[in-house]
Amino acid sequence: MSFNLYKNSFLCSSNDYENSKVVLAGIPMDFTVSFKPGSRFGPSKIREVSVGLEEYSVYQDKNLFNKVFCDMGDLELPFGNVGKCIDIIYEFAKKVFNDGKTPIFLGGEHLISFPLIKAAKEIYGDLVVLHFDAHADMRDDYLGEKFSHATVMRRAGEVVGFNNLYQFGIRSGSEDEISFARENSNIFFVYEIENLFEIVKKLKNKKVYLSIDIDVVDPAFAPGTGTPEPGGLTSSQFLEIILKMKDLSVVGVDVVEVSPYYDISDRTSLLAAKIVRELILLIE
């Protein structure tokens, strides 16, 4: 595997892979984005703005200085070759999971979640996916393509079993995919977010993978994304949701669809960086 190691690594991170429980890795791929491309620049921007945050979290009374975690840089991918990229991402993720690490992957478009979830499922067996998104991403194909950011959760559900897929914050989708999700997965629309807290209680003994599309948050708070969808959660609501994950056995995370060029204020990237900070501190 080859990596592009950026000088602007995430706040307080190290290169100590061996002694790190949590590892960060960027996956700068955005080849199937259906509206506005640019999420391949998300990982580097999230790292860049992370220095604007404090190392200390008032939410958790914890400090990044007291955590040993590694930033591996960005995975190098062959531009435009979706199939090859999926294979590379899968092999990389499988090694990280095999090494007993808890990875936080920085996207990149949402399609990267498919090989990540596939690798996690292969290592951990019984796996639950908690998916936070504005969009259902449950189409069987998009313009004839089976592998797209619009189909990623359909593919993920086929891997983990749709009964193990929980979707939250949803407020957009075709009639067919919403119907499919209602019949096959566990879908909760944005106005049903309170259901999450009861479900979290039921999943305490499960291995859990979190897939976070930044557009689950309303574009008033996170405009820097490729398919902004009005009517979402506030940033405060979503940070509260992250903190509710503290009792779960989280084995992997992705934070995807940050497209920094659509947000000159950097508030989208700052929100993503703050989410990542809280997740680093949350994972034991």
PDB file of C-alpha atoms in Angstrom:
ATOM      1  CA  MET A   1       0.000   0.000   0.000  1.00  0.00           C
ATOM      2  CA  SER A   2       1.205   3.507  -0.688  1.00  0.00           C
ATOM      3  CA  PHE A   3       0.197   6.606   1.219  1.00  0.00           C
ATOM      4  CA  ASN A   4       0.535  10.300   0.655  1.00  0.00           C
ATOM      5  CA  LEU A   5       1.606  11.592   4.054  1.00  0.00           C
ATOM      6  CA  TYR A   6       0.574  15.204   4.575  1.00  0.00           C
ATOM      7  CA  LYS A   7       2.472  17.577   6.841  1.00  0.00           C
ATOM      8  CA  ASN A   8      -0.836  18.804   8.229  1.00  0.00           C
ATOM      9  CA  SER A   9      -1.737  15.653  10.137  1.00  0.00           C
ATOM     10  CA  PHE A  10      -4.775  15.663  12.399  1.00  0.00           C
ATOM     11  CA  LEU A  11      -4.498  17.557  15.688  1.00  0.00           C
ATOM     12  CA  CYS A  12      -2.272  15.700  18.220  1.00  0.00           C
ATOM     13  CA  SER A  13      -1.850  12.649  15.988  1.00  0.00           C
ATOM     14  CA  SER A  14       1.369  10.659  15.700  1.00  0.00           C
ATOM     15  CA  ASN A  15       3.013   8.194  13.330  1.00  0.00           C
ATOM     16  CA  ASP A  16       2.967   5.461  15.992  1.00  0.00           C
ATOM     17  CA  TYR A  17       0.770   2.887  14.283  1.00  0.00           C
ATOM     18  CA  GLU A  18       1.922  -0.004  16.450  1.00  0.00           C
ATOM     19  CA  ASN A  19       0.861   1.545  19.764  1.00  0.00           C
ATOM     20  CA  SER A  20      -2.300   3.245  18.509  1.00  0.00           C
ATOM     21  CA  LYS A  21      -5.752   1.822  19.122  1.00  0.00           C
ATOM     22  CA  VAL A  22      -7.368   4.444  16.880  1.00  0.00           C
ATOM     23  CA  VAL A  23      -5.927   5.179  13.447  1.00  0.00           C
ATOM     24  CA  LEU A  24      -6.994   7.803  10.930  1.00  0.00           C
ATOM     25  CA  ALA A  25      -6.713   7.364   7.183  1.00  0.00           C
ATOM     26  CA  GLY A  26      -7.895   9.520   4.309  1.00  0.00           C
ATOM     27  CA  ILE A  27      -9.591   7.989   1.280  1.00  0.00           C
ATOM     28  CA  PRO A  28      -9.715  10.783  -1.324  1.00  0.00           C
ATOM     29  CA  MET A  29     -12.092   9.272  -3.883  1.00  0.00           C
ATOM     30  CA  ASP A  30     -15.062  11.029  -5.500  1.00  0.00           C
ATOM     31  CA  PHE A  31     -15.541   9.359  -8.856  1.00  0.00           C
ATOM     32  CA  THR A  32     -19.289   8.547  -8.709  1.00  0.00           C
ATOM     33  CA  VAL A  33     -20.650  11.767  -7.191  1.00  0.00           C
ATOM     34  CA  SER A  34     -23.930  12.623  -8.911  1.00  0.00           C
ATOM     35  CA  PHE A  35     -24.128  16.385  -8.288  1.00  0.00           C
ATOM     36  CA  LYS A  36     -21.099  18.409  -7.129  1.00  0.00           C
ATOM     37  CA  PRO A  37     -17.690  16.670  -6.997  1.00  0.00           C
ATOM     38  CA  GLY A  38     -14.816  17.621  -4.718  1.00  0.00           C
ATOM     39  CA  SER A  39     -14.979  15.362  -1.663  1.00  0.00           C
ATOM     40  CA  ARG A  40     -11.564  13.940  -2.487  1.00  0.00           C
ATOM     41  CA  PHE A  41     -10.206  17.155  -0.969  1.00  0.00           C
ATOM     42  CA  GLY A  42     -12.091  16.531   2.275  1.00  0.00           C
ATOM     43  CA  PRO A  43      -9.455  14.531   4.202  1.00  0.00           C
ATOM     44  CA  SER A  44      -6.697  17.127   3.837  1.00  0.00           C
ATOM     45  CA  LYS A  45      -9.022  20.020   4.720  1.00  0.00           C
ATOM     46  CA  ILE A  46     -10.375  18.236   7.812  1.00  0.00           C
ATOM     47  CA  ARG A  47      -6.805  17.788   9.009  1.00  0.00           C
ATOM     48  CA  GLU A  48      -5.885  21.367   8.173  1.00  0.00           C
ATOM     49  CA  VAL A  49      -8.711  22.930  10.177  1.00  0.00           C
ATOM     50  CA  SER A  50      -8.394  20.512  13.103  1.00  0.00           C
ATOM     51  CA  VAL A  51      -5.685  22.756  14.563  1.00  0.00           C
ATOM     52  CA  GLY A  52      -8.417  25.334  15.145  1.00  0.00           C
ATOM     53  CA  LEU A  53      -9.966  23.055  17.765  1.00  0.00           C
ATOM     54  CA  GLU A  54      -8.919  22.562  21.358  1.00  0.00           C
ATOM     55  CA  GLU A  55      -7.303  19.278  22.309  1.00  0.00           C
ATOM     56  CA  TYR A  56      -9.682  19.131  25.278  1.00  0.00           C
ATOM     57  CA  SER A  57     -13.344  18.126  24.939  1.00  0.00           C
ATOM     58  CA  VAL A  58     -15.747  19.803  27.346  1.00  0.00           C
ATOM     59  CA  TYR A  59     -18.340  17.184  26.376  1.00  0.00           C
ATOM     60  CA  GLN A  60     -16.292  14.227  27.597  1.00  0.00           C
ATOM     61  CA  ASP A  61     -13.747  15.826  29.957  1.00  0.00           C
ATOM     62  CA  LYS A  62     -10.997  14.138  27.953  1.00  0.00           C
ATOM     63  CA  ASN A  63      -7.910  15.404  26.150  1.00  0.00           C
ATOM     64  CA  LEU A  64      -6.300  14.280  22.907  1.00  0.00           C
ATOM     65  CA  PHE A  65      -2.903  14.719  24.565  1.00  0.00           C
ATOM     66  CA  ASN A  66      -3.748  11.653  26.632  1.00  0.00           C
ATOM     67  CA  LYS A  67      -4.538   9.470  23.600  1.00  0.00           C
ATOM     68  CA  VAL A  68      -2.033   7.741  21.352  1.00  0.00           C
ATOM     69  CA  PHE A  69      -3.516   7.686  17.875  1.00  0.00           C
ATOM     70  CA  CYS A  70      -2.017   7.578  14.425  1.00  0.00           C
ATOM     71  CA  ASP A  71      -2.744   9.537  11.250  1.00  0.00           C
ATOM     72  CA  MET A  72      -1.657   7.383   8.313  1.00  0.00           C
ATOM     73  CA  GLY A  73      -2.203  10.065   5.677  1.00  0.00           C
ATOM     74  CA  ASP A  74      -4.147   9.455   2.477  1.00  0.00           C
ATOM     75  CA  LEU A  75      -4.416   6.180   0.630  1.00  0.00           C
ATOM     76  CA  GLU A  76      -3.158   6.612  -2.936  1.00  0.00           C
ATOM     77  CA  LEU A  77      -5.780   5.561  -5.466  1.00  0.00           C
ATOM     78  CA  PRO A  78      -5.794   5.253  -9.276  1.00  0.00           C
ATOM     79  CA  PHE A  79      -7.884   8.188 -10.394  1.00  0.00           C
ATOM     80  CA  GLY A  80     -11.098   7.209 -12.174  1.00  0.00           C
ATOM     81  CA  ASN A  81     -10.780   3.429 -11.731  1.00  0.00           C
ATOM     82  CA  VAL A  82     -13.693   2.694  -9.401  1.00  0.00           C
ATOM     83  CA  GLY A  83     -13.314  -1.097  -9.356  1.00  0.00           C
ATOM     84  CA  LYS A  84      -9.587  -0.994  -8.642  1.00  0.00           C
ATOM     85  CA  CYS A  85     -10.108   1.627  -5.926  1.00  0.00           C
ATOM     86  CA  ILE A  86     -12.726  -0.528  -4.207  1.00  0.00           C
ATOM     87  CA  ASP A  87     -10.250  -3.429  -4.178  1.00  0.00           C
ATOM     88  CA  ILE A  88      -7.423  -1.281  -2.783  1.00  0.00           C
ATOM     89  CA  ILE A  89      -9.639   0.228  -0.084  1.00  0.00           C
ATOM     90  CA  TYR A  90     -10.945  -3.207   0.899  1.00  0.00           C
ATOM     91  CA  GLU A  91      -7.454  -4.740   1.219  1.00  0.00           C
ATOM     92  CA  PHE A  92      -6.189  -1.774   3.214  1.00  0.00           C
ATOM     93  CA  ALA A  93      -9.175  -1.794   5.578  1.00  0.00           C
ATOM     94  CA  LYS A  94      -8.917  -5.537   6.077  1.00  0.00           C
ATOM     95  CA  LYS A  95      -5.296  -5.173   7.217  1.00  0.00           C
ATOM     96  CA  VAL A  96      -6.186  -2.379   9.654  1.00  0.00           C
ATOM     97  CA  PHE A  97      -9.041  -4.412  11.142  1.00  0.00           C
ATOM     98  CA  ASN A  98      -6.828  -7.512  11.291  1.00  0.00           C
ATOM     99  CA  ASP A  99      -4.263  -5.527  13.245  1.00  0.00           C
ATOM    100  CA  GLY A 100      -6.871  -4.885  15.941  1.00  0.00           C
ATOM    101  CA  LYS A 101      -7.116  -1.159  15.229  1.00  0.00           C
ATOM    102  CA  THR A 102     -10.251   0.957  15.270  1.00  0.00           C
ATOM    103  CA  PRO A 103     -10.030   3.044  12.097  1.00  0.00           C
ATOM    104  CA  ILE A 104     -11.649   6.398  11.390  1.00  0.00           C
ATOM    105  CA  PHE A 105     -11.691   6.850   7.632  1.00  0.00           C
ATOM    106  CA  LEU A 106     -11.949  10.343   6.159  1.00  0.00           C
ATOM    107  CA  GLY A 107     -13.713  10.603   2.809  1.00  0.00           C
ATOM    108  CA  GLY A 108     -14.107  11.005   0.038  1.00  0.00           C
ATOM    109  CA  GLU A 109     -17.485  10.065  -1.386  1.00  0.00           C
ATOM    110  CA  HIS A 110     -19.848   7.673   0.322  1.00  0.00           C
ATOM    111  CA  LEU A 111     -19.082   4.737  -1.979  1.00  0.00           C
ATOM    112  CA  ILE A 112     -15.867   4.201   0.001  1.00  0.00           C
ATOM    113  CA  SER A 113     -18.035   2.844   2.823  1.00  0.00           C
ATOM    114  CA  PHE A 114     -18.854  -0.309   0.849  1.00  0.00           C
ATOM    115  CA  PRO A 115     -15.345  -1.877   0.844  1.00  0.00           C
ATOM    116  CA  LEU A 116     -14.763  -0.622   4.409  1.00  0.00           C
ATOM    117  CA  ILE A 117     -17.931  -2.297   5.682  1.00  0.00           C
ATOM    118  CA  LYS A 118     -17.178  -5.417   3.649  1.00  0.00           C
ATOM    119  CA  ALA A 119     -13.751  -5.687   5.302  1.00  0.00           C
ATOM    120  CA  ALA A 120     -15.193  -5.086   8.787  1.00  0.00           C
ATOM    121  CA  LYS A 121     -17.846  -7.738   8.235  1.00  0.00           C
ATOM    122  CA  GLU A 122     -15.221 -10.242   7.144  1.00  0.00           C
ATOM    123  CA  ILE A 123     -13.174  -9.686  10.302  1.00  0.00           C
ATOM    124  CA  TYR A 124     -15.944  -9.295  12.886  1.00  0.00           C
ATOM    125  CA  GLY A 125     -18.703 -11.520  11.508  1.00  0.00           C
ATOM    126  CA  ASP A 126     -21.920 -10.286  13.079  1.00  0.00           C
ATOM    127  CA  LEU A 127     -21.765  -6.552  12.327  1.00  0.00           C
ATOM    128  CA  VAL A 128     -24.296  -3.748  12.691  1.00  0.00           C
ATOM    129  CA  VAL A 129     -24.052  -0.622  10.537  1.00  0.00           C
ATOM    130  CA  LEU A 130     -25.410   2.691  11.818  1.00  0.00           C
ATOM    131  CA  HIS A 131     -25.807   4.977   8.831  1.00  0.00           C
ATOM    132  CA  PHE A 132     -26.308   8.738   9.259  1.00  0.00           C
ATOM    133  CA  ASP A 133     -27.289  10.548   6.087  1.00  0.00           C
ATOM    134  CA  ALA A 134     -29.741  12.870   4.389  1.00  0.00           C
ATOM    135  CA  HIS A 135     -30.146  10.297   1.626  1.00  0.00           C
ATOM    136  CA  ALA A 136     -31.176   6.659   1.783  1.00  0.00           C
ATOM    137  CA  ASP A 137     -28.525   5.571  -0.765  1.00  0.00           C
ATOM    138  CA  MET A 138     -30.583   2.430  -1.360  1.00  0.00           C
ATOM    139  CA  ARG A 139     -30.983   2.436  -5.138  1.00  0.00           C
ATOM    140  CA  ASP A 140     -30.097  -0.856  -6.764  1.00  0.00           C
ATOM    141  CA  ASP A 141     -28.325   1.083  -9.491  1.00  0.00           C
ATOM    142  CA  TYR A 142     -27.829   4.696 -10.489  1.00  0.00           C
ATOM    143  CA  LEU A 143     -27.908   5.342 -14.252  1.00  0.00           C
ATOM    144  CA  GLY A 144     -27.087   1.671 -14.718  1.00  0.00           C
ATOM    145  CA  GLU A 145     -24.163   1.637 -12.254  1.00  0.00           C
ATOM    146  CA  LYS A 146     -24.295  -0.771  -9.329  1.00  0.00           C
ATOM    147  CA  PHE A 147     -21.453   0.973  -7.497  1.00  0.00           C
ATOM    148  CA  SER A 148     -22.254   4.598  -6.775  1.00  0.00           C
ATOM    149  CA  HIS A 149     -22.583   6.881  -3.791  1.00  0.00           C
ATOM    150  CA  ALA A 150     -26.330   6.603  -4.478  1.00  0.00           C
ATOM    151  CA  THR A 151     -26.284   2.784  -4.112  1.00  0.00           C
ATOM    152  CA  VAL A 152     -23.748   2.320  -1.327  1.00  0.00           C
ATOM    153  CA  MET A 153     -26.146   1.287   1.439  1.00  0.00           C
ATOM    154  CA  ARG A 154     -27.926  -1.169  -0.860  1.00  0.00           C
ATOM    155  CA  ARG A 155     -24.540  -2.826  -1.416  1.00  0.00           C
ATOM    156  CA  ALA A 156     -23.665  -2.593   2.300  1.00  0.00           C
ATOM    157  CA  GLY A 157     -27.001  -4.156   3.260  1.00  0.00           C
ATOM    158  CA  GLU A 158     -26.302  -7.064   0.936  1.00  0.00           C
ATOM    159  CA  VAL A 159     -23.063  -7.659   2.853  1.00  0.00           C
ATOM    160  CA  VAL A 160     -24.187  -7.311   6.489  1.00  0.00           C
ATOM    161  CA  GLY A 161     -27.857  -8.211   6.052  1.00  0.00           C
ATOM    162  CA  PHE A 162     -30.489  -5.507   5.802  1.00  0.00           C
ATOM    163  CA  ASN A 163     -31.749  -6.353   9.295  1.00  0.00           C
ATOM    164  CA  ASN A 164     -28.352  -5.169  10.583  1.00  0.00           C
ATOM    165  CA  LEU A 165     -28.552  -1.833   8.780  1.00  0.00           C
ATOM    166  CA  TYR A 166     -29.980   1.138  10.696  1.00  0.00           C
ATOM    167  CA  GLN A 167     -30.432   4.440   8.860  1.00  0.00           C
ATOM    168  CA  PHE A 168     -30.972   7.788  10.601  1.00  0.00           C
ATOM    169  CA  GLY A 169     -31.619  11.364   9.530  1.00  0.00           C
ATOM    170  CA  ILE A 170     -33.008  10.334   6.153  1.00  0.00           C
ATOM    171  CA  ARG A 171     -34.994  13.002   4.335  1.00  0.00           C
ATOM    172  CA  SER A 172     -34.427  12.232   0.653  1.00  0.00           C
ATOM    173  CA  GLY A 173     -34.705   9.289  -1.728  1.00  0.00           C
ATOM    174  CA  SER A 174     -36.630   7.937  -4.672  1.00  0.00           C
ATOM    175  CA  GLU A 175     -40.009   6.365  -3.999  1.00  0.00           C
ATOM    176  CA  ASP A 176     -38.662   2.938  -4.925  1.00  0.00           C
ATOM    177  CA  GLU A 177     -35.636   3.042  -2.640  1.00  0.00           C
ATOM    178  CA  ILE A 178     -37.596   4.391   0.304  1.00  0.00           C
ATOM    179  CA  SER A 179     -40.135   1.626  -0.194  1.00  0.00           C
ATOM    180  CA  PHE A 180     -37.339  -0.948  -0.346  1.00  0.00           C
ATOM    181  CA  ALA A 181     -35.746   0.438   2.822  1.00  0.00           C
ATOM    182  CA  ARG A 182     -39.050   0.408   4.701  1.00  0.00           C
ATOM    183  CA  GLU A 183     -39.585  -3.228   3.803  1.00  0.00           C
ATOM    184  CA  ASN A 184     -36.044  -4.496   4.306  1.00  0.00           C
ATOM    185  CA  SER A 185     -33.849  -2.320   6.540  1.00  0.00           C
ATOM    186  CA  ASN A 186     -34.387  -0.185   9.631  1.00  0.00           C
ATOM    187  CA  ILE A 187     -34.940   3.312   8.287  1.00  0.00           C
ATOM    188  CA  PHE A 188     -35.688   6.329  10.467  1.00  0.00           C
ATOM    189  CA  PHE A 189     -36.446   9.675   8.910  1.00  0.00           C
ATOM    190  CA  VAL A 190     -35.066  12.932  10.214  1.00  0.00           C
ATOM    191  CA  TYR A 191     -38.183  13.569  12.294  1.00  0.00           C
ATOM    192  CA  GLU A 192     -37.738  10.150  13.967  1.00  0.00           C
ATOM    193  CA  ILE A 193     -34.209  10.702  15.282  1.00  0.00           C
ATOM    194  CA  GLU A 194     -35.270  10.075  18.895  1.00  0.00           C
ATOM    195  CA  ASN A 195     -35.619   6.380  18.016  1.00  0.00           C
ATOM    196  CA  LEU A 196     -31.839   6.204  17.858  1.00  0.00           C
ATOM    197  CA  PHE A 197     -31.430   6.393  21.615  1.00  0.00           C
ATOM    198  CA  GLU A 198     -33.529   3.283  22.292  1.00  0.00           C
ATOM    199  CA  ILE A 199     -31.822   1.357  19.493  1.00  0.00           C
ATOM    200  CA  VAL A 200     -28.375   2.192  20.883  1.00  0.00           C
ATOM    201  CA  LYS A 201     -29.393   0.511  24.149  1.00  0.00           C
ATOM    202  CA  LYS A 202     -30.228  -2.666  22.226  1.00  0.00           C
ATOM    203  CA  LEU A 203     -26.884  -2.772  20.423  1.00  0.00           C
ATOM    204  CA  LYS A 204     -24.510  -2.728  23.403  1.00  0.00           C
ATOM    205  CA  ASN A 205     -23.354  -6.296  22.806  1.00  0.00           C
ATOM    206  CA  LYS A 206     -22.894  -5.881  19.057  1.00  0.00           C
ATOM    207  CA  LYS A 207     -19.917  -4.859  16.946  1.00  0.00           C
ATOM    208  CA  VAL A 208     -20.908  -1.557  15.353  1.00  0.00           C
ATOM    209  CA  TYR A 209     -19.654   0.329  12.314  1.00  0.00           C
ATOM    210  CA  LEU A 210     -20.615   4.009  11.970  1.00  0.00           C
ATOM    211  CA  SER A 211     -21.012   5.559   8.530  1.00  0.00           C
ATOM    212  CA  ILE A 212     -21.465   9.327   8.728  1.00  0.00           C
ATOM    213  CA  ASP A 213     -22.347  11.375   5.679  1.00  0.00           C
ATOM    214  CA  ILE A 214     -21.834  15.002   6.684  1.00  0.00           C
ATOM    215  CA  ASP A 215     -25.018  15.960   4.814  1.00  0.00           C
ATOM    216  CA  VAL A 216     -27.066  14.413   7.623  1.00  0.00           C
ATOM    217  CA  VAL A 217     -26.497  17.858   9.133  1.00  0.00           C
ATOM    218  CA  ASP A 218     -28.524  20.715   7.661  1.00  0.00           C
ATOM    219  CA  PRO A 219     -26.649  22.727   5.002  1.00  0.00           C
ATOM    220  CA  ALA A 220     -27.105  25.821   7.182  1.00  0.00           C
ATOM    221  CA  PHE A 221     -24.438  24.213   9.412  1.00  0.00           C
ATOM    222  CA  ALA A 222     -22.611  22.089   6.807  1.00  0.00           C
ATOM    223  CA  PRO A 223     -22.890  23.588   3.303  1.00  0.00           C
ATOM    224  CA  GLY A 224     -19.638  22.072   2.058  1.00  0.00           C
ATOM    225  CA  THR A 225     -20.964  18.852   0.616  1.00  0.00           C
ATOM    226  CA  GLY A 226     -21.809  17.520  -2.828  1.00  0.00           C
ATOM    227  CA  THR A 227     -25.541  16.938  -2.391  1.00  0.00           C
ATOM    228  CA  PRO A 228     -26.822  19.359   0.261  1.00  0.00           C
ATOM    229  CA  GLU A 229     -30.354  18.601   1.427  1.00  0.00           C
ATOM    230  CA  PRO A 230     -32.340  21.166   3.467  1.00  0.00           C
ATOM    231  CA  GLY A 231     -34.178  20.106   6.611  1.00  0.00           C
ATOM    232  CA  GLY A 232     -31.425  18.318   8.481  1.00  0.00           C
ATOM    233  CA  LEU A 233     -30.074  18.077  12.005  1.00  0.00           C
ATOM    234  CA  THR A 234     -28.232  20.891  13.706  1.00  0.00           C
ATOM    235  CA  SER A 235     -24.556  20.480  14.480  1.00  0.00           C
ATOM    236  CA  SER A 236     -25.374  20.443  18.210  1.00  0.00           C
ATOM    237  CA  GLN A 237     -27.907  17.653  17.697  1.00  0.00           C
ATOM    238  CA  PHE A 238     -25.395  15.556  15.834  1.00  0.00           C
ATOM    239  CA  LEU A 239     -22.646  16.025  18.417  1.00  0.00           C
ATOM    240  CA  GLU A 240     -25.166  14.855  21.027  1.00  0.00           C
ATOM    241  CA  ILE A 241     -25.805  11.780  18.891  1.00  0.00           C
ATOM    242  CA  ILE A 242     -22.077  10.998  18.734  1.00  0.00           C
ATOM    243  CA  LEU A 243     -21.844  11.127  22.509  1.00  0.00           C
ATOM    244  CA  LYS A 244     -24.693   8.594  22.767  1.00  0.00           C
ATOM    245  CA  MET A 245     -22.356   6.045  21.129  1.00  0.00           C
ATOM    246  CA  LYS A 246     -20.082   5.851  24.197  1.00  0.00           C
ATOM    247  CA  ASP A 247     -21.433   2.479  25.348  1.00  0.00           C
ATOM    248  CA  LEU A 248     -21.257   0.840  21.934  1.00  0.00           C
ATOM    249  CA  SER A 249     -18.457  -1.410  20.706  1.00  0.00           C
ATOM    250  CA  VAL A 250     -17.496   0.741  17.726  1.00  0.00           C
ATOM    251  CA  VAL A 251     -15.050  -1.116  15.467  1.00  0.00           C
ATOM    252  CA  GLY A 252     -14.825   1.399  12.633  1.00  0.00           C
ATOM    253  CA  VAL A 253     -16.063   4.745  11.379  1.00  0.00           C
ATOM    254  CA  ASP A 254     -16.164   6.720   8.197  1.00  0.00           C
ATOM    255  CA  VAL A 255     -16.885  10.448   7.843  1.00  0.00           C
ATOM    256  CA  VAL A 256     -17.639  11.182   4.212  1.00  0.00           C
ATOM    257  CA  GLU A 257     -18.833  13.707   1.617  1.00  0.00           C
ATOM    258  CA  VAL A 258     -17.047  16.792   2.963  1.00  0.00           C
ATOM    259  CA  SER A 259     -16.416  18.970  -0.103  1.00  0.00           C
ATOM    260  CA  PRO A 260     -14.479  21.981   1.179  1.00  0.00           C
ATOM    261  CA  TYR A 261     -14.595  24.136  -1.953  1.00  0.00           C
ATOM    262  CA  TYR A 262     -18.329  24.741  -1.470  1.00  0.00           C
ATOM    263  CA  ASP A 263     -17.770  26.274   1.959  1.00  0.00           C
ATOM    264  CA  ILE A 264     -15.418  29.244   2.163  1.00  0.00           C
ATOM    265  CA  SER A 265     -16.104  29.516   5.902  1.00  0.00           C
ATOM    266  CA  ASP A 266     -14.699  25.990   6.544  1.00  0.00           C
ATOM    267  CA  ARG A 267     -17.499  25.329   9.016  1.00  0.00           C
ATOM    268  CA  THR A 268     -18.303  21.996   7.362  1.00  0.00           C
ATOM    269  CA  SER A 269     -14.714  20.801   7.691  1.00  0.00           C
ATOM    270  CA  LEU A 270     -14.546  22.138  11.251  1.00  0.00           C
ATOM    271  CA  LEU A 271     -17.680  20.213  12.151  1.00  0.00           C
ATOM    272  CA  ALA A 272     -16.201  17.048  10.620  1.00  0.00           C
ATOM    273  CA  ALA A 273     -12.962  17.605  12.532  1.00  0.00           C
ATOM    274  CA  LYS A 274     -14.879  18.094  15.782  1.00  0.00           C
ATOM    275  CA  ILE A 275     -16.846  14.899  15.140  1.00  0.00           C
ATOM    276  CA  VAL A 276     -13.565  13.071  14.570  1.00  0.00           C
ATOM    277  CA  ARG A 277     -12.067  14.522  17.752  1.00  0.00           C
ATOM    278  CA  GLU A 278     -15.026  13.333  19.797  1.00  0.00           C
ATOM    279  CA  LEU A 279     -14.888   9.889  18.205  1.00  0.00           C
ATOM    280  CA  ILE A 280     -11.158   9.531  18.954  1.00  0.00           C
ATOM    281  CA  LEU A 281     -11.832  10.357  22.594  1.00  0.00           C
ATOM    282  CA  LEU A 282     -14.937   8.139  22.693  1.00  0.00           C
ATOM    283  CA  ILE A 283     -13.273   4.968  21.445  1.00  0.00           C
ATOM    284  CA  GLU A 284     -11.539   3.018  24.202  1.00  0.00           C
TER     285      GLU A 284
END
